[in-house]
Coordinates of C-alpha atoms in Angstrom, one line a residue:
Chain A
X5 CA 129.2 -12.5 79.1
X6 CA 126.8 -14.2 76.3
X7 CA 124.4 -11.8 74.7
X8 CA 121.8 -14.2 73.9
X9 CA 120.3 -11.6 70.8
X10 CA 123.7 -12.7 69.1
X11 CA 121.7 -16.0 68.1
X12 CA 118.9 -14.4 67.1
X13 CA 115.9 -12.1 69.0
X14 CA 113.1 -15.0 68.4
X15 CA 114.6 -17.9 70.5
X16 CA 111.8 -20.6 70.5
X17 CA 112.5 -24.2 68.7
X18 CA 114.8 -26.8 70.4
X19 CA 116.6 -27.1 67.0
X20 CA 117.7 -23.9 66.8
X21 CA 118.7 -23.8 70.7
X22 CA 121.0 -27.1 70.3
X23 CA 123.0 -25.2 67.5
X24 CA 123.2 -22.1 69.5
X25 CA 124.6 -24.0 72.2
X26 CA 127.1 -26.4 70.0
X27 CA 127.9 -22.9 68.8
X28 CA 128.9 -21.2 72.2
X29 CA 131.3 -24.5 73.0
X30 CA 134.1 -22.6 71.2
X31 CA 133.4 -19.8 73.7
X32 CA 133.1 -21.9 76.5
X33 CA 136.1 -24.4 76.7
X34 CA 138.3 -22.1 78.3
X35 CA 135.6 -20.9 80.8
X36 CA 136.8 -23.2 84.2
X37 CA 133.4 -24.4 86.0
X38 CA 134.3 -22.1 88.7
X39 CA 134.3 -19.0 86.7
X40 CA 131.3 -16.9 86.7
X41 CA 129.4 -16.8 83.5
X42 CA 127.2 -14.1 82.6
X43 CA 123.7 -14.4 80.7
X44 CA 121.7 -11.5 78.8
X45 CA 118.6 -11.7 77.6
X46 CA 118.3 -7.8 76.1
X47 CA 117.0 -7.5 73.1
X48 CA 115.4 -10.7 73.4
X49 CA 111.9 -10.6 71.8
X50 CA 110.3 -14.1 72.4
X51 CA 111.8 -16.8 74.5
X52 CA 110.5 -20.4 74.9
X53 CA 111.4 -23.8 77.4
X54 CA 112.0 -25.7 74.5
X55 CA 115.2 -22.9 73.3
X56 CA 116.0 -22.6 76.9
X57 CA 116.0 -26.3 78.2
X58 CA 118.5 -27.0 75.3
X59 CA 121.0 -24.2 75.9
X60 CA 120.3 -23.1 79.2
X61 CA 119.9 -26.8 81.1
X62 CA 123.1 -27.9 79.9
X63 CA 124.6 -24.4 81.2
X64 CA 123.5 -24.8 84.6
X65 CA 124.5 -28.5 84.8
X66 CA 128.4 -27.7 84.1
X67 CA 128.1 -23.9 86.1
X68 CA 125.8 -24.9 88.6
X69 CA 125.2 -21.4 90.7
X70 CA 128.2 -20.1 88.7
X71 CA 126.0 -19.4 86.2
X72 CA 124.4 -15.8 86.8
X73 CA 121.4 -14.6 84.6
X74 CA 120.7 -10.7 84.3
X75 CA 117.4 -9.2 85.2
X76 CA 114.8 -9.0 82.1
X77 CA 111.3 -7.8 82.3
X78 CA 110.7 -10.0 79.1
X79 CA 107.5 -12.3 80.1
X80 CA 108.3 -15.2 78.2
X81 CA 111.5 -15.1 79.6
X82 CA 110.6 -15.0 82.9
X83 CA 108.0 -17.6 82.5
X84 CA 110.5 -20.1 80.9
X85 CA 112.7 -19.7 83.4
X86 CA 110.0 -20.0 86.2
X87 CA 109.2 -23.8 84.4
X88 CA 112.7 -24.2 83.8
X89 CA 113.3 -24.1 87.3
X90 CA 110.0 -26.6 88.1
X91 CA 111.2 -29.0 86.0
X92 CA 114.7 -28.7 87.1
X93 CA 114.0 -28.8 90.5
X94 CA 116.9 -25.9 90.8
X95 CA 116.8 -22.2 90.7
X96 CA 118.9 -20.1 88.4
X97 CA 121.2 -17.2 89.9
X98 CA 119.6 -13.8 88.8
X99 CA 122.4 -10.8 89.0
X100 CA 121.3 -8.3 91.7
Chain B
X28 CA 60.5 -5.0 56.1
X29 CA 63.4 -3.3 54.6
X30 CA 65.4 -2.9 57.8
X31 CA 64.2 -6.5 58.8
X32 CA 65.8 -7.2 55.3
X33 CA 69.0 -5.4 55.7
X34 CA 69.5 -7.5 59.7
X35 CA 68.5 -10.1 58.1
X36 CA 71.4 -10.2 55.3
X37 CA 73.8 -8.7 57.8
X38 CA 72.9 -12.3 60.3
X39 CA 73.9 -14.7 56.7
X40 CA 76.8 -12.4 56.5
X41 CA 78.0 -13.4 59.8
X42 CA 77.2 -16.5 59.4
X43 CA 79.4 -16.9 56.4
X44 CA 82.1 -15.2 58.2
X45 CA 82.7 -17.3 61.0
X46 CA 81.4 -20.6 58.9
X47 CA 84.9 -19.6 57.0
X48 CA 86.7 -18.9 60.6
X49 CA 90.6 -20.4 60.9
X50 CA 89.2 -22.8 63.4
X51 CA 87.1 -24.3 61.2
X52 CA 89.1 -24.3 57.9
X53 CA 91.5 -25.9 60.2
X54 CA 89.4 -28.2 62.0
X55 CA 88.3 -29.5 58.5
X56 CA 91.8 -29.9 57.2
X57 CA 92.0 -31.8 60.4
X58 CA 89.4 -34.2 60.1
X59 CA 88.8 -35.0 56.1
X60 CA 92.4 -34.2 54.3
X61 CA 89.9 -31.2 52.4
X62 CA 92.9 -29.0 50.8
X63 CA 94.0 -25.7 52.7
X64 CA 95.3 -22.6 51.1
X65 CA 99.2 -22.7 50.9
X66 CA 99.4 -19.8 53.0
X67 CA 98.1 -21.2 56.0
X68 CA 100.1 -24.5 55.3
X69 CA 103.7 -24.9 56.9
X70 CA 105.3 -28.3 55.4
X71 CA 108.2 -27.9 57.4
X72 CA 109.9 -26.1 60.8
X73 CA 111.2 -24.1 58.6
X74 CA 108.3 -22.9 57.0
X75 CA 106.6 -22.5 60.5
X76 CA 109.9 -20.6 62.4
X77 CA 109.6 -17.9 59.6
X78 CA 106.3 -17.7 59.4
X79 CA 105.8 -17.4 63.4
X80 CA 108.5 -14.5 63.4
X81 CA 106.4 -12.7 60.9
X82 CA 103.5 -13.1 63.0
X83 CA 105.7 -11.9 66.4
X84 CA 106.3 -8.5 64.3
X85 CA 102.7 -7.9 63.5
X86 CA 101.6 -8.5 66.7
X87 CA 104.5 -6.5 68.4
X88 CA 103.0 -3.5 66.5
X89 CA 99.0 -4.4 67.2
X90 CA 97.7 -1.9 69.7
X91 CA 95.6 -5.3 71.6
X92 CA 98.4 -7.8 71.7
X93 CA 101.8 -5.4 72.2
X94 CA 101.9 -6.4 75.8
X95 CA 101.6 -10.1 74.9
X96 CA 103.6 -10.4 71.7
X97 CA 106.2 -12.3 73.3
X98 CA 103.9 -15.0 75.4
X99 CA 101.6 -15.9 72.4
X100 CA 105.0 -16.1 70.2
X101 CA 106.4 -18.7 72.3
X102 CA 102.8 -20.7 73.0
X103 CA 102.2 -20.6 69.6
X104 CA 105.5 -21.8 69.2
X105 CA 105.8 -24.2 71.7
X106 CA 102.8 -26.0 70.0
X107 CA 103.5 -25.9 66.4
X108 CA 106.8 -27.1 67.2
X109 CA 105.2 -29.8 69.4
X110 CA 104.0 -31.0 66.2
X111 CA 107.0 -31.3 63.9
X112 CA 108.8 -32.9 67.3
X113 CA 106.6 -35.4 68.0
X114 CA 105.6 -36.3 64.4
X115 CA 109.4 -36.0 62.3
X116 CA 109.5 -39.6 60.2
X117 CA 105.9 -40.8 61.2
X118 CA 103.5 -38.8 59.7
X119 CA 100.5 -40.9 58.6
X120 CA 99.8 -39.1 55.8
X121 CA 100.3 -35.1 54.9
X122 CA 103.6 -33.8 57.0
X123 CA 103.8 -30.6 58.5
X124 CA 100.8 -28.2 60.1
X125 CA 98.2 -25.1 59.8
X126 CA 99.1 -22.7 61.1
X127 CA 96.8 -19.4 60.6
X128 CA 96.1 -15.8 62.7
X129 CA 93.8 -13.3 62.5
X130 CA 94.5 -10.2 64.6
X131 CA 91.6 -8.7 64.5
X132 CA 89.9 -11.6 66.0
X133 CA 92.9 -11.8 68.5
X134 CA 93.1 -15.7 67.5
X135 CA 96.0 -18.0 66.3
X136 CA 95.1 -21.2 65.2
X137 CA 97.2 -24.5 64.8
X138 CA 96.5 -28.0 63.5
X139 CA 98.5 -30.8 62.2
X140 CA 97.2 -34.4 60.9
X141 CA 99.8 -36.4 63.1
X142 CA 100.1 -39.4 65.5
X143 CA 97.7 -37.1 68.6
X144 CA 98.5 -37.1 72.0
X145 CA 98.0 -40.5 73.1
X146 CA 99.6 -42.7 70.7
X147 CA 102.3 -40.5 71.4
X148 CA 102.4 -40.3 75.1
X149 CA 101.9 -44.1 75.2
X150 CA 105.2 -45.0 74.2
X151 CA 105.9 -44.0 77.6
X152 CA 102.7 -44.7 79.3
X153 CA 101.3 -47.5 78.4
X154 CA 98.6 -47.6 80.8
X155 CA 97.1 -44.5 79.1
X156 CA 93.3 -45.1 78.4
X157 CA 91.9 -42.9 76.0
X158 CA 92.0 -39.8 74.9
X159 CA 90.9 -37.4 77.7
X160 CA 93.7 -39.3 79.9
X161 CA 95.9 -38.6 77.4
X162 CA 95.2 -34.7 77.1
X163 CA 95.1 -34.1 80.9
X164 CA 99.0 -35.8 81.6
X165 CA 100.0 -33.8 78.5
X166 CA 99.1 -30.5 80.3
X167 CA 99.5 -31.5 83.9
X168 CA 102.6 -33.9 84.1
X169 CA 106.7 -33.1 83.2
X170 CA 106.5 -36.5 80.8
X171 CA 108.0 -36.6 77.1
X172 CA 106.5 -38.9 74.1
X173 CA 110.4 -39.0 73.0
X174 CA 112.3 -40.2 76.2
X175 CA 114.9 -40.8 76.9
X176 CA 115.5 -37.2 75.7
X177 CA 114.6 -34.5 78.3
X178 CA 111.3 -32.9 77.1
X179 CA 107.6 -32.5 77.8
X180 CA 107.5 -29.5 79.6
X181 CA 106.4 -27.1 76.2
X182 CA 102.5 -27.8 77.4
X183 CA 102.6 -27.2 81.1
X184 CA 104.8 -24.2 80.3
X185 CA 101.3 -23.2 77.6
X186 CA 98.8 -23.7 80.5
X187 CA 101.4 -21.6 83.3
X188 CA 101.3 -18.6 80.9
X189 CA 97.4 -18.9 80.5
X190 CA 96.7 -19.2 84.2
X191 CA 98.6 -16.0 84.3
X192 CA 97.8 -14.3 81.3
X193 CA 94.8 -12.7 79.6
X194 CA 95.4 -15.6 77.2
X195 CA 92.3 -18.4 76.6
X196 CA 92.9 -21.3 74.8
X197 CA 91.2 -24.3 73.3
X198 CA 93.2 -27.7 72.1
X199 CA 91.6 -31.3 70.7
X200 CA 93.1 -34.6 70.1
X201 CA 91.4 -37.3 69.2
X202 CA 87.9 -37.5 70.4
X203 CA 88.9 -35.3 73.6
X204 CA 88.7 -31.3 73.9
X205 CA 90.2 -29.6 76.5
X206 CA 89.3 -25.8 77.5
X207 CA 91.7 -23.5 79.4
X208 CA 90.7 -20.0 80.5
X209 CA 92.8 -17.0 81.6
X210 CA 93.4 -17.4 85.8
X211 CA 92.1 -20.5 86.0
X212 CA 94.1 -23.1 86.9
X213 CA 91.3 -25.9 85.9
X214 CA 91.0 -28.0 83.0
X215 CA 88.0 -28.4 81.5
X216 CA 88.5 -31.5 79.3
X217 CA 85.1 -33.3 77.2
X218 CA 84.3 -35.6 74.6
X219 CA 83.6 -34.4 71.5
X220 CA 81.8 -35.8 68.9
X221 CA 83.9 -34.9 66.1
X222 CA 87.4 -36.9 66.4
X223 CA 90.6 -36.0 64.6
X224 CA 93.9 -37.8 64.3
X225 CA 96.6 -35.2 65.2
X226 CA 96.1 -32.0 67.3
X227 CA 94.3 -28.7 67.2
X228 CA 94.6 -25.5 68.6
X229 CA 93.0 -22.0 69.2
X230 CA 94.5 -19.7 70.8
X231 CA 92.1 -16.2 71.6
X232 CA 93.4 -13.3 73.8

């Protein structure tokens, strides 16, 4: 599982969400692309689709609906994901 | 005649208070280069990330935006950063933005003196008219000024929130201003008479 407050509780530029993701490759080699991968957003203050397209796009190219997200009340999260998903043209897997 | 005085002074008062509004000091920076305290001015993302954070904690503890703290974060954010993205090694002249809120007047205010949205936009559509063209795609279509990298979604994800949220906001580029009010989907875009190179925005809740 990736705690997502582990790269910080303001997630909002796309600088800053390309290093979180270079950062995660370490953890992620060894994941196989039909593993399950967990997200969560707790503790997240402020979330934006800019942060989001660069670490969670590339996330759900390589885990496709392997890639689950746990529930947050958080409205920015919610309402990044909801674009996300627009511009996507895919939905992301929400943990039930 | 005293009282008639005293509502009379109160009126300048006012007067002087919103002549010296963030939307106007910013507007003004905008348009003639006039110098802006350093406080308001963020040269860099750097600069602007902190200085956004700061705000996110003030407005997480103010009694009229804790319920919103989070969206007007990440719209502020979403356009200030607009700025350094679509500006980084092409600034005409001053880099960086304004960037300015007052909580008490439940506003945030952003400017920068950069390229604007259509020179921007037509690098990748060149059929793009004027201004008010410009500024509706920008809101309305999934289409980045830097392609071939994946972007151009930050706006469109400003004007879902709004629709949704007790959030208003107000945003100019060149000699266009576009209006968008909480729960309505419309955009109300006019000519201005006052035109400025870059962008500027107001955000009210």
């Amino acid at each position: 599982m990736i705690e997502l407050k582990k790269f910080g509780t303001t997630l909002i530029s796309r600088q800053t969400g390309k290093e979180a993701f270079l950062a995660c490759q370490s953890l992620l080699q060894d994941i196989k692309k039909t593993e399950m991968i967990e997200l969560d957003f707790k503790d997240v203050l402020s979330f934006s689709p800019s942060w989001g397209d660069e670490f969670l796009t590339p996330l759900l190219k390589k885990f496709k609906e392997n890639l689950i997200l746990r529930k947050t009340n958080n409205p920015s999260v919610l309402a990044t994901l909801e674009i996300l998903e627009t511009t996507l043209n895919k939905k992301f897997e929400i943990a039930k | 005649m005293g009282r008639n005085f005293v509502i009379l002074k109160k009126d300048v008062q006012e007067i002087e208070k919103n002549s010296s509004s963030l939307f106007k000091i910013a507007k003004k920076w905008a348009v003639t280069r006039e110098k802006i305290p350093d406080k308001f001015y963020c040269q860099n993302s750097a600069i602007f990330q902190t200085r956004l954070v700061k705000m996110e904690t003030l407005l997480q503890k103010d009694k009229n935006a804790k319920d919103l703290f989070s969206l007007l974060t990440s719209i502020a954010g979403e356009i200030g950063n607009n700025s350094f993205d679509h500006n980084l090694g092409q600034w005409p002249d001053i880099p960086g933005i304004f960037f300015g809120y007052d909580l008490n007047k439940k506003q945030i205010v952003l400017a920068d003196r950069g390229l604007g949205i259509l020179q921007t936009l037509k690098r990748v559509r060149p059929a793009l008219k004027n201004h008010l063209e410009a500024l509706k795609t920008a809101f309305t279509e999934i289409i980045s000024g830097r392609s071939p990298e994946s972007r151009g979604n930050g706006l469109k994800y400003v004007r879902h929130v709004i629709v949704k949220y007790p959030i208003n906001l107000v945003f100019e580029t060149g000699n266009a201003k576009l209006k968008l009010n909480n729960g309505n989907h419309n955009l109300i875009i006019e000519d201005v008479m006052e035109s400025i190179n870059g962008c500027l925005a107001l955000i009210t809740w």
